[in-house]
Amino acid sequence: MSRSTDSTEVLQSRILDYLKRQMPQASALALHDVQRIAVGWSHETWLFDLTYREAGTACTRGLCLRRDPGNALLRHLSSLEEQFRVLKCLESTALPTPKAYWFEADPAILDAPFLVMEKVPGTCPSPWGREGRAFYQAAADRAILPTSFTGTLATLHTLDWRAAGLDFLGVPANGEDFTRREIAKWRALIALSEAPPEPILTDLIGWLETHIPATDRLTLVHGAYRTGNLLIHEDRVSAVLDWELQVIGDPMYDVAYVLSDLNREGTPLLSNLVARDAFFKDYEAATGFAIDEAACRYYNALYAMRSVAFWMSASGLYASGRSQDIRLARTAWSVPVVLARAARDLGY
Amino acid sequence: MTEGELLQRIASTLRQEIGPAIEAEYPKTQAFMAGVVLQKLGQQLALSDVHTAAETVALDALLQDLEPLLSTGAPVADVNAARARLTQSRDAAALSHFIAALYAGREALGEVRFTQVLGRVRQTLRGSLDRRMEYAA
């Protein structure tokens, strides 16, 4: 059941009460510039500044609160608790991520589980809108952010995920296990969506299951590494966001997402930002991994299956009345668009 | 004014008048998205009768073409059963079932026959997809 019926004022008051309990050493706590932002599909996201006094000093801390609305897309695949754990693990690495402060599973506090994390300086322009396209085009021309984009992905793929404690995400065996796990995951989501059968999707899954690439290299994989999921500050990536799809797996899974035409917005630039040749050169130099284009083509087809699973699940949430977010209803028409791309990849 | 035209008109109002008048980001996005949804729905509705008729013709042609393709070579029971179900049900569920049976029976069919049959099925899928893309794209 959605809790969006809470007015912003009521929610602010409850958040403030919670923060007072978490920060007993602070006084005169107040929230400012509270806003719900329309990003992400899975959780409500609220940004605000907290002012308070501590040891006689006036302090300000920017915070981001993500709350589970109880009906979120991918809810059963990515809990806030897992996001919190991932962010905590990543604090000890070189990857720029928000500090995670608190996670609360108790629905008595804000009616639903939530986490509170650092509001990292920066902006996150949507790559789909006119303003976002102009932002990334200008950044591409300055040629600083593209290098940061690639370098940050290289950092993600080369961090020591075992030392960071990320093996709780599940470690696939060498070979086909990673891909088989992904196919099984999206197959399960499709089944849960109760969407009508899609013959092209059946064909796609049949093809995927008979062409699985083997991999012996396992890294942390973000799962949706693109502009729009990265916070940008002073022309550099200040934080990698949206930790909802991460797995331990083949780094080419992320590389395929970068190389795909999904996020180019009609430009030749990867993620509307990075020249393909520069990405290959910088990524391979920074990681020591050769980009496997055949594996990337396969994963691109797997992304089509994943996208269909997303959109079937999303539109089903709206159609069944479990979500009031009209963006989810729109996704019903995204299914044939993704299937058209898959059909093209399969040669028809 | 047809139902489709009415939906397009409401969509236009949402996108050009209601959306721009809303200041808060979240409800503004919702208003614009409602306009997009109604526009898609209007287009789909307007094409519905033509597309339904075309789907029937395409499925008839597929079933006719499958007959000789599957009657040559050793019979594969599950594939033939799936074709029989498709002939009877004539819906997306039965077509999906048939495609799944093809992949499962690939070895028994042999690579040449599998490729021929799947290729013919894909021809039908492509046509159906092209029709859906008229309103989805």
Short mmCIF file of C-alpha atoms in Angstrom, two decimals:
data_model
loop_
_atom_site.label_atom_id
_atom_site.label_comp_id
_atom_site.label_asym_id
_atom_site.label_seq_id
_atom_site.Cartn_x
_atom_site.Cartn_y
_atom_site.Cartn_z
CA MET A 1 0.00 0.00 0.00
CA SER A 2 1.42 3.40 -0.92
CA ARG A 3 2.21 5.85 1.83
CA SER A 4 2.27 8.78 -0.52
CA THR A 5 -0.92 10.04 1.13
CA ASP A 6 1.24 11.51 3.91
CA SER A 7 1.51 15.24 3.38
CA THR A 8 5.03 16.57 3.04
CA GLU A 9 4.56 18.46 6.31
CA VAL A 10 3.56 15.35 8.25
CA LEU A 11 6.45 13.40 6.76
CA GLN A 12 8.91 16.18 7.58
CA SER A 13 7.80 16.17 11.18
CA ARG A 14 8.24 12.42 11.45
CA ILE A 15 11.66 12.52 9.78
CA LEU A 16 12.74 15.25 12.16
CA ASP A 17 11.61 13.24 15.20
CA TYR A 18 13.62 10.30 13.89
CA LEU A 19 16.76 12.36 13.31
CA LYS A 20 16.53 13.83 16.82
CA ARG A 21 16.62 10.31 18.20
CA GLN A 22 19.59 9.39 15.99
CA MET A 23 21.55 12.51 16.91
CA PRO A 24 21.04 12.99 20.65
CA GLN A 25 24.14 15.15 20.88
CA ALA A 26 22.63 17.72 18.50
CA SER A 27 20.09 20.44 19.26
CA ALA A 28 17.87 22.86 17.34
CA LEU A 29 17.41 20.39 14.48
CA ALA A 30 15.45 21.71 11.49
CA LEU A 31 14.81 20.52 7.94
CA HIS A 32 15.07 22.82 4.94
CA ASP A 33 14.34 22.57 1.22
CA VAL A 34 12.54 19.25 1.52
CA GLN A 35 11.65 17.95 -1.91
CA ARG A 36 10.54 14.68 -3.39
CA ILE A 37 12.40 14.12 -6.61
CA ALA A 38 11.08 12.17 -9.57
CA VAL A 39 14.05 9.89 -10.06
CA GLY A 40 14.28 6.14 -9.97
CA TRP A 41 11.49 3.64 -10.27
CA SER A 42 11.81 1.70 -7.11
CA HIS A 43 11.68 3.96 -4.11
CA GLU A 44 10.47 7.36 -3.04
CA THR A 45 13.43 9.72 -2.85
CA TRP A 46 13.44 12.82 -0.64
CA LEU A 47 16.25 15.38 -0.46
CA PHE A 48 16.67 17.95 2.29
CA ASP A 49 19.18 19.87 4.35
CA LEU A 50 19.40 19.35 8.09
CA THR A 51 20.61 22.23 10.25
CA TYR A 52 21.51 21.71 13.89
CA ARG A 53 23.83 22.87 16.64
CA GLU A 54 26.49 20.62 18.08
CA ALA A 55 29.14 21.54 20.65
CA GLY A 56 28.19 25.17 20.23
CA THR A 57 28.64 25.13 16.47
CA ALA A 58 25.99 25.62 13.79
CA CYS A 59 26.08 22.71 11.35
CA THR A 60 24.38 21.81 8.07
CA ARG A 61 24.20 18.35 6.58
CA GLY A 62 22.60 17.44 3.28
CA LEU A 63 20.63 14.20 3.45
CA CYS A 64 18.81 11.89 1.08
CA LEU A 65 16.05 9.61 2.34
CA ARG A 66 14.80 6.68 0.29
CA ARG A 67 11.60 5.03 1.41
CA ASP A 68 10.11 1.77 0.22
CA PRO A 69 6.59 2.59 -0.97
CA GLY A 70 5.60 -1.05 -0.57
CA ASN A 71 4.81 -1.47 -4.26
CA ALA A 72 8.07 -0.63 -5.95
CA LEU A 73 9.41 -1.96 -9.20
CA LEU A 74 12.09 -4.60 -8.47
CA ARG A 75 11.11 -4.47 -4.81
CA HIS A 76 11.63 -8.18 -4.27
CA LEU A 77 14.94 -8.06 -6.13
CA SER A 78 16.55 -5.11 -4.42
CA SER A 79 15.65 -4.14 -0.90
CA LEU A 80 16.70 -0.93 0.76
CA GLU A 81 18.50 -3.01 3.33
CA GLU A 82 20.67 -4.51 0.58
CA GLN A 83 21.34 -1.04 -0.85
CA PHE A 84 22.38 0.11 2.60
CA ARG A 85 24.74 -2.83 3.01
CA VAL A 86 26.27 -2.25 -0.43
CA LEU A 87 26.85 1.44 0.27
CA LYS A 88 28.40 0.59 3.64
CA CYS A 89 30.75 -1.90 1.98
CA LEU A 90 31.72 0.61 -0.71
CA GLU A 91 32.69 3.29 1.82
CA SER A 92 36.03 1.53 2.26
CA THR A 93 36.77 1.58 -1.48
CA ALA A 94 37.92 4.25 -3.92
CA LEU A 95 34.56 4.30 -5.66
CA PRO A 96 32.67 7.57 -5.07
CA THR A 97 29.37 6.71 -3.37
CA PRO A 98 27.12 8.41 -0.80
CA LYS A 99 27.84 7.59 2.81
CA ALA A 100 25.03 5.49 4.22
CA TYR A 101 23.95 6.68 7.68
CA TRP A 102 20.96 4.70 8.84
CA PHE A 103 18.62 1.94 7.69
CA GLU A 104 15.35 1.26 9.45
CA ALA A 105 13.24 -1.79 8.73
CA ASP A 106 10.68 -0.89 11.40
CA PRO A 107 7.55 0.41 9.63
CA ALA A 108 6.46 2.13 12.85
CA ILE A 109 8.87 5.00 12.19
CA LEU A 110 7.87 6.19 8.71
CA ASP A 111 5.28 3.52 7.81
CA ALA A 112 7.80 1.68 5.66
CA PRO A 113 11.47 0.69 5.60
CA PHE A 114 13.81 3.54 4.67
CA LEU A 115 17.44 4.51 4.54
CA VAL A 116 19.14 7.83 5.09
CA MET A 117 22.32 8.65 3.23
CA GLU A 118 24.53 11.56 2.40
CA LYS A 119 23.34 14.10 -0.14
CA VAL A 120 26.50 14.27 -2.21
CA PRO A 121 27.19 17.59 -3.98
CA GLY A 122 26.33 17.48 -7.64
CA THR A 123 23.54 17.22 -10.14
CA CYS A 124 22.08 14.27 -11.96
CA PRO A 125 20.54 15.56 -15.18
CA SER A 126 18.18 13.14 -16.87
CA PRO A 127 19.77 12.07 -20.14
CA TRP A 128 16.31 11.80 -21.72
CA GLY A 129 15.27 15.46 -21.51
CA ARG A 130 16.32 18.42 -23.63
CA GLU A 131 18.24 20.05 -20.77
CA GLY A 132 20.03 16.82 -19.89
CA ARG A 133 21.04 16.18 -23.49
CA ALA A 134 22.48 19.69 -23.70
CA PHE A 135 24.28 19.21 -20.37
CA TYR A 136 26.01 16.00 -21.46
CA GLN A 137 26.80 17.34 -24.92
CA ALA A 138 28.52 20.36 -23.36
CA ALA A 139 30.38 18.09 -20.94
CA ALA A 140 31.47 15.88 -23.85
CA ASP A 141 32.90 18.94 -25.58
CA ARG A 142 34.93 19.86 -22.48
CA ALA A 143 36.29 16.26 -22.43
CA ILE A 144 36.74 16.02 -18.64
CA LEU A 145 33.55 14.23 -17.59
CA PRO A 146 33.93 11.49 -20.26
CA THR A 147 37.29 10.52 -18.77
CA SER A 148 35.79 10.54 -15.27
CA PHE A 149 32.85 8.40 -16.51
CA THR A 150 35.20 5.73 -17.86
CA GLY A 151 37.63 5.96 -14.96
CA THR A 152 34.85 5.52 -12.41
CA LEU A 153 33.62 2.39 -14.19
CA ALA A 154 37.19 1.07 -14.18
CA THR A 155 37.40 1.75 -10.44
CA LEU A 156 34.14 -0.13 -9.94
CA HIS A 157 35.41 -3.12 -11.89
CA THR A 158 38.81 -3.30 -10.23
CA LEU A 159 37.89 -2.78 -6.58
CA ASP A 160 38.44 -5.72 -4.28
CA TRP A 161 34.85 -6.78 -3.76
CA ARG A 162 35.76 -9.68 -1.48
CA ALA A 163 37.79 -7.42 0.81
CA ALA A 164 34.90 -4.93 0.80
CA GLY A 165 32.56 -7.66 2.01
CA LEU A 166 30.37 -7.68 -1.09
CA ASP A 167 30.35 -11.44 -1.47
CA PHE A 168 27.02 -11.41 0.37
CA LEU A 169 25.56 -10.50 -3.04
CA GLY A 170 26.20 -14.07 -4.16
CA VAL A 171 29.21 -15.34 -6.03
CA PRO A 172 28.58 -17.28 -9.23
CA ALA A 173 30.79 -20.16 -10.26
CA ASN A 174 33.11 -19.70 -13.21
CA GLY A 175 31.65 -20.45 -16.60
CA GLU A 176 27.98 -19.93 -17.46
CA ASP A 177 26.66 -19.59 -13.92
CA PHE A 178 26.54 -15.78 -13.85
CA THR A 179 24.48 -15.54 -17.03
CA ARG A 180 22.22 -18.41 -16.06
CA ARG A 181 21.49 -16.63 -12.77
CA GLU A 182 20.60 -13.43 -14.62
CA ILE A 183 18.29 -15.21 -17.05
CA ALA A 184 16.59 -17.00 -14.16
CA LYS A 185 16.17 -13.70 -12.28
CA TRP A 186 14.46 -11.93 -15.18
CA ARG A 187 12.42 -14.98 -16.08
CA ALA A 188 11.07 -14.95 -12.52
CA LEU A 189 10.18 -11.25 -12.75
CA ILE A 190 8.38 -11.83 -16.05
CA ALA A 191 6.38 -14.66 -14.47
CA LEU A 192 5.49 -12.46 -11.50
CA SER A 193 4.27 -9.67 -13.74
CA GLU A 194 1.43 -11.85 -15.05
CA ALA A 195 1.75 -10.02 -18.37
CA PRO A 196 0.27 -11.62 -21.48
CA PRO A 197 2.65 -13.97 -23.32
CA GLU A 198 5.00 -12.32 -25.81
CA PRO A 199 6.12 -14.74 -28.56
CA ILE A 200 9.15 -12.59 -29.46
CA LEU A 201 10.25 -12.69 -25.83
CA THR A 202 9.98 -16.49 -25.90
CA ASP A 203 12.18 -16.50 -29.01
CA LEU A 204 14.66 -14.16 -27.33
CA ILE A 205 14.91 -16.31 -24.21
CA GLY A 206 15.32 -19.43 -26.33
CA TRP A 207 18.19 -17.75 -28.17
CA LEU A 208 19.80 -16.48 -24.95
CA GLU A 209 19.71 -19.90 -23.35
CA THR A 210 21.47 -21.49 -26.29
CA HIS A 211 24.25 -18.89 -26.69
CA ILE A 212 25.49 -18.30 -23.12
CA PRO A 213 29.06 -16.96 -22.94
CA ALA A 214 31.42 -18.31 -20.32
CA THR A 215 33.28 -15.99 -18.00
CA ASP A 216 36.05 -16.64 -15.51
CA ARG A 217 36.48 -13.02 -14.44
CA LEU A 218 34.21 -11.84 -11.65
CA THR A 219 33.93 -8.23 -10.50
CA LEU A 220 31.35 -6.00 -8.89
CA VAL A 221 28.84 -5.15 -11.63
CA HIS A 222 26.61 -2.08 -11.19
CA GLY A 223 23.95 -3.27 -13.60
CA ALA A 224 22.86 0.15 -14.89
CA TYR A 225 26.00 2.22 -15.35
CA ARG A 226 25.01 5.26 -17.41
CA THR A 227 24.45 8.98 -17.23
CA GLY A 228 21.37 9.58 -15.12
CA ASN A 229 22.63 7.15 -12.49
CA LEU A 230 25.75 9.20 -11.80
CA LEU A 231 25.99 12.38 -9.78
CA ILE A 232 28.11 15.03 -11.49
CA HIS A 233 30.02 17.77 -9.69
CA GLU A 234 32.57 20.11 -11.24
CA ASP A 235 32.72 18.00 -14.40
CA ARG A 236 33.49 14.79 -12.58
CA VAL A 237 31.49 11.84 -11.24
CA SER A 238 30.93 12.69 -7.58
CA ALA A 239 28.85 9.59 -6.76
CA VAL A 240 27.62 6.40 -8.37
CA LEU A 241 23.92 6.09 -7.55
CA ASP A 242 21.08 3.59 -7.99
CA TRP A 243 22.45 0.50 -6.30
CA GLU A 244 19.50 -1.70 -7.15
CA LEU A 245 20.78 -4.12 -9.77
CA GLN A 246 24.32 -4.83 -8.65
CA VAL A 247 25.70 -8.33 -8.80
CA ILE A 248 29.01 -10.08 -8.73
CA GLY A 249 29.58 -11.10 -12.33
CA ASP A 250 31.16 -10.44 -15.69
CA PRO A 251 32.34 -6.81 -16.02
CA MET A 252 31.41 -7.02 -19.71
CA TYR A 253 27.80 -6.91 -18.51
CA ASP A 254 28.36 -3.25 -17.51
CA VAL A 255 30.51 -2.56 -20.55
CA ALA A 256 27.72 -3.87 -22.80
CA TYR A 257 25.32 -1.43 -21.18
CA VAL A 258 27.72 1.42 -21.88
CA LEU A 259 28.22 0.30 -25.49
CA SER A 260 24.53 -0.24 -26.22
CA ASP A 261 22.49 2.28 -28.15
CA LEU A 262 19.96 2.38 -25.31
CA ASN A 263 21.37 5.50 -23.72
CA ARG A 264 22.83 7.47 -26.60
CA GLU A 265 19.87 9.72 -27.29
CA GLY A 266 20.56 9.60 -30.97
CA THR A 267 24.17 10.73 -30.67
CA PRO A 268 27.21 8.63 -31.59
CA LEU A 269 28.50 9.12 -28.04
CA LEU A 270 28.18 6.30 -25.51
CA SER A 271 25.75 7.32 -22.79
CA ASN A 272 25.46 10.58 -24.75
CA LEU A 273 28.87 11.49 -23.36
CA VAL A 274 31.87 9.35 -24.33
CA ALA A 275 33.44 8.68 -27.72
CA ARG A 276 33.57 4.92 -28.35
CA ASP A 277 37.28 4.81 -29.22
CA ALA A 278 38.23 6.80 -26.14
CA PHE A 279 36.09 4.56 -23.95
CA PHE A 280 37.81 1.42 -25.29
CA LYS A 281 41.28 2.88 -24.88
CA ASP A 282 40.76 4.35 -21.40
CA TYR A 283 38.79 1.41 -20.00
CA GLU A 284 41.21 -1.22 -21.22
CA ALA A 285 44.21 0.78 -19.99
CA ALA A 286 42.68 1.37 -16.55
CA THR A 287 41.41 -2.17 -15.95
CA GLY A 288 43.76 -4.33 -17.96
CA PHE A 289 40.67 -6.10 -19.34
CA ALA A 290 40.22 -6.48 -23.09
CA ILE A 291 36.68 -5.58 -24.07
CA ASP A 292 34.99 -8.70 -25.42
CA GLU A 293 32.64 -7.33 -28.07
CA ALA A 294 31.01 -10.70 -28.75
CA ALA A 295 30.13 -11.06 -25.07
CA CYS A 296 28.87 -7.47 -25.08
CA ARG A 297 26.56 -8.23 -28.01
CA TYR A 298 25.19 -11.19 -26.10
CA TYR A 299 24.64 -9.12 -22.94
CA ASN A 300 22.95 -6.48 -25.03
CA ALA A 301 20.35 -9.10 -25.98
CA LEU A 302 20.11 -10.08 -22.31
CA TYR A 303 19.40 -6.43 -21.49
CA ALA A 304 16.48 -6.58 -23.89
CA MET A 305 15.07 -9.45 -21.85
CA ARG A 306 15.71 -7.51 -18.65
CA SER A 307 14.06 -4.39 -20.04
CA VAL A 308 10.98 -6.34 -21.07
CA ALA A 309 10.86 -7.83 -17.58
CA PHE A 310 11.08 -4.32 -16.08
CA TRP A 311 8.38 -2.87 -18.26
CA MET A 312 6.03 -5.81 -17.86
CA SER A 313 6.45 -5.60 -14.12
CA ALA A 314 6.10 -1.81 -14.07
CA SER A 315 2.98 -1.58 -16.20
CA GLY A 316 1.47 -4.45 -14.22
CA LEU A 317 1.95 -2.54 -10.98
CA TYR A 318 -0.03 0.37 -12.33
CA ALA A 319 -2.68 -1.74 -14.05
CA SER A 320 -3.32 -3.71 -10.86
CA GLY A 321 -3.67 -0.55 -8.78
CA ARG A 322 -0.62 -1.29 -6.66
CA SER A 323 1.09 1.89 -7.81
CA GLN A 324 -0.29 5.35 -8.62
CA ASP A 325 2.80 6.40 -10.57
CA ILE A 326 1.65 7.10 -14.14
CA ARG A 327 5.20 6.68 -15.46
CA LEU A 328 4.69 2.97 -14.86
CA ALA A 329 1.58 2.88 -17.06
CA ARG A 330 3.59 4.42 -19.90
CA THR A 331 6.01 1.49 -19.87
CA ALA A 332 3.43 -0.88 -21.40
CA TRP A 333 4.29 0.68 -24.78
CA SER A 334 7.99 0.27 -24.12
CA VAL A 335 7.67 -3.53 -24.39
CA PRO A 336 7.25 -3.66 -28.20
CA VAL A 337 9.97 -1.04 -28.62
CA VAL A 338 12.46 -3.21 -26.73
CA LEU A 339 11.27 -6.34 -28.54
CA ALA A 340 11.84 -4.59 -31.87
CA ARG A 341 15.45 -3.99 -30.84
CA ALA A 342 15.79 -7.62 -29.77
CA ALA A 343 14.31 -8.86 -33.04
CA ARG A 344 16.81 -6.75 -34.94
CA ASP A 345 19.65 -8.24 -32.86
CA LEU A 346 18.36 -11.73 -33.64
CA GLY A 347 18.35 -10.88 -37.33
CA TYR A 348 14.71 -10.14 -38.12
CA MET B 1 -15.16 12.75 -32.79
CA THR B 2 -14.00 9.14 -32.35
CA GLU B 3 -12.85 7.71 -29.01
CA GLY B 4 -9.26 7.82 -30.29
CA GLU B 5 -9.56 11.48 -31.28
CA LEU B 6 -11.06 12.35 -27.90
CA LEU B 7 -8.15 10.71 -26.10
CA GLN B 8 -5.70 12.59 -28.30
CA ARG B 9 -7.49 15.84 -27.45
CA ILE B 10 -7.30 15.18 -23.71
CA ALA B 11 -3.65 14.19 -24.07
CA SER B 12 -2.95 17.49 -25.77
CA THR B 13 -4.65 19.43 -22.96
CA LEU B 14 -2.63 17.60 -20.33
CA ARG B 15 0.67 18.20 -22.07
CA GLN B 16 0.14 21.76 -23.26
CA GLU B 17 -2.02 23.33 -20.57
CA ILE B 18 -2.24 21.33 -17.35
CA GLY B 19 1.37 20.12 -17.15
CA PRO B 20 3.02 23.50 -17.69
CA ALA B 21 0.76 25.07 -15.03
CA ILE B 22 2.02 22.71 -12.31
CA GLU B 23 5.12 23.87 -10.44
CA ALA B 24 6.05 20.90 -8.23
CA GLU B 25 8.29 18.44 -10.08
CA TYR B 26 6.59 15.16 -9.23
CA PRO B 27 2.97 16.04 -10.12
CA LYS B 28 4.18 17.93 -13.18
CA THR B 29 5.90 14.78 -14.45
CA GLN B 30 2.74 12.80 -13.71
CA ALA B 31 0.59 15.21 -15.73
CA PHE B 32 2.89 15.08 -18.73
CA MET B 33 3.09 11.30 -18.52
CA ALA B 34 -0.70 11.01 -18.37
CA GLY B 35 -0.77 12.95 -21.63
CA VAL B 36 1.70 10.54 -23.22
CA VAL B 37 -0.31 7.51 -22.07
CA LEU B 38 -3.57 8.87 -23.46
CA GLN B 39 -1.90 9.71 -26.75
CA LYS B 40 -0.57 6.15 -27.12
CA LEU B 41 -3.93 4.70 -26.14
CA GLY B 42 -5.69 6.86 -28.70
CA GLN B 43 -3.36 5.72 -31.47
CA GLN B 44 -3.71 2.07 -30.47
CA LEU B 45 -7.48 2.30 -30.34
CA ALA B 46 -7.68 3.94 -33.75
CA LEU B 47 -5.68 1.11 -35.34
CA SER B 48 -7.24 -1.73 -33.41
CA ASP B 49 -9.71 -3.07 -36.03
CA VAL B 50 -7.20 -2.98 -38.88
CA HIS B 51 -4.54 -4.66 -36.79
CA THR B 52 -6.82 -7.41 -35.52
CA ALA B 53 -7.77 -8.30 -39.08
CA ALA B 54 -4.13 -8.30 -40.19
CA GLU B 55 -3.14 -10.57 -37.30
CA THR B 56 -5.77 -13.12 -38.35
CA VAL B 57 -4.53 -13.16 -41.94
CA ALA B 58 -0.90 -13.48 -40.81
CA LEU B 59 -1.66 -16.39 -38.49
CA ASP B 60 -3.62 -18.21 -41.20
CA ALA B 61 -0.63 -17.88 -43.53
CA LEU B 62 1.77 -19.10 -40.85
CA LEU B 63 -0.28 -22.20 -40.08
CA GLN B 64 -0.55 -22.97 -43.77
CA ASP B 65 3.21 -22.65 -44.26
CA LEU B 66 4.06 -24.72 -41.17
CA GLU B 67 2.20 -27.74 -42.50
CA PRO B 68 4.73 -28.75 -45.21
CA LEU B 69 7.72 -27.65 -43.11
CA LEU B 70 6.78 -29.94 -40.25
CA SER B 71 5.48 -32.86 -42.28
CA THR B 72 8.86 -33.52 -43.85
CA GLY B 73 11.37 -35.44 -41.78
CA ALA B 74 10.81 -37.36 -38.59
CA PRO B 75 7.81 -36.13 -36.60
CA VAL B 76 8.59 -34.39 -33.31
CA ALA B 77 5.68 -35.05 -31.01
CA ASP B 78 5.94 -31.99 -28.76
CA VAL B 79 6.36 -29.61 -31.69
CA ASN B 80 3.39 -31.14 -33.51
CA ALA B 81 1.30 -30.94 -30.35
CA ALA B 82 2.24 -27.27 -29.96
CA ARG B 83 1.26 -26.63 -33.58
CA ALA B 84 -2.08 -28.34 -32.99
CA ARG B 85 -2.64 -26.12 -29.97
CA LEU B 86 -1.78 -23.05 -32.02
CA THR B 87 -4.20 -24.10 -34.74
CA GLN B 88 -6.94 -24.40 -32.16
CA SER B 89 -6.22 -21.46 -29.85
CA ARG B 90 -4.77 -19.02 -32.38
CA ASP B 91 -3.45 -16.71 -29.69
CA ALA B 92 -0.14 -15.31 -28.39
CA ALA B 93 0.06 -17.89 -25.61
CA ALA B 94 -0.14 -20.76 -28.09
CA LEU B 95 2.39 -19.11 -30.41
CA SER B 96 4.79 -18.63 -27.48
CA HIS B 97 4.28 -22.26 -26.53
CA PHE B 98 5.04 -23.31 -30.10
CA ILE B 99 8.28 -21.29 -30.16
CA ALA B 100 9.35 -22.79 -26.82
CA ALA B 101 8.60 -26.25 -28.24
CA LEU B 102 10.77 -25.48 -31.26
CA TYR B 103 13.76 -24.62 -29.08
CA ALA B 104 13.17 -27.65 -26.88
CA GLY B 105 12.87 -29.87 -29.92
CA ARG B 106 15.78 -28.33 -31.82
CA GLU B 107 17.94 -31.41 -31.74
CA ALA B 108 15.11 -33.71 -32.83
CA LEU B 109 14.09 -31.34 -35.60
CA GLY B 110 17.62 -31.03 -36.89
CA GLU B 111 19.35 -27.70 -37.47
CA VAL B 112 18.09 -27.18 -41.02
CA ARG B 113 14.43 -27.77 -40.22
CA PHE B 114 14.67 -25.81 -36.95
CA THR B 115 16.09 -22.81 -38.81
CA GLN B 116 13.45 -23.03 -41.56
CA VAL B 117 10.53 -23.26 -39.14
CA LEU B 118 11.83 -20.59 -36.77
CA GLY B 119 12.59 -18.33 -39.72
CA ARG B 120 8.99 -18.64 -40.93
CA VAL B 121 7.68 -17.94 -37.44
CA ARG B 122 9.93 -14.89 -37.17
CA GLN B 123 8.46 -13.55 -40.41
CA THR B 124 5.06 -13.51 -38.70
CA LEU B 125 6.50 -12.03 -35.51
CA ARG B 126 8.13 -9.24 -37.51
CA GLY B 127 4.84 -8.30 -39.15
CA SER B 128 3.06 -8.23 -35.82
CA LEU B 129 5.82 -6.13 -34.31
CA ASP B 130 5.70 -3.63 -37.17
CA ARG B 131 2.00 -3.14 -36.53
CA ARG B 132 2.55 -2.57 -32.81
CA MET B 133 5.33 -0.11 -33.52
CA GLU B 134 2.86 2.07 -35.42
CA TYR B 135 1.54 3.26 -32.04
CA ALA B 136 4.27 2.24 -29.60
CA ALA B 137 7.30 3.95 -31.11
#
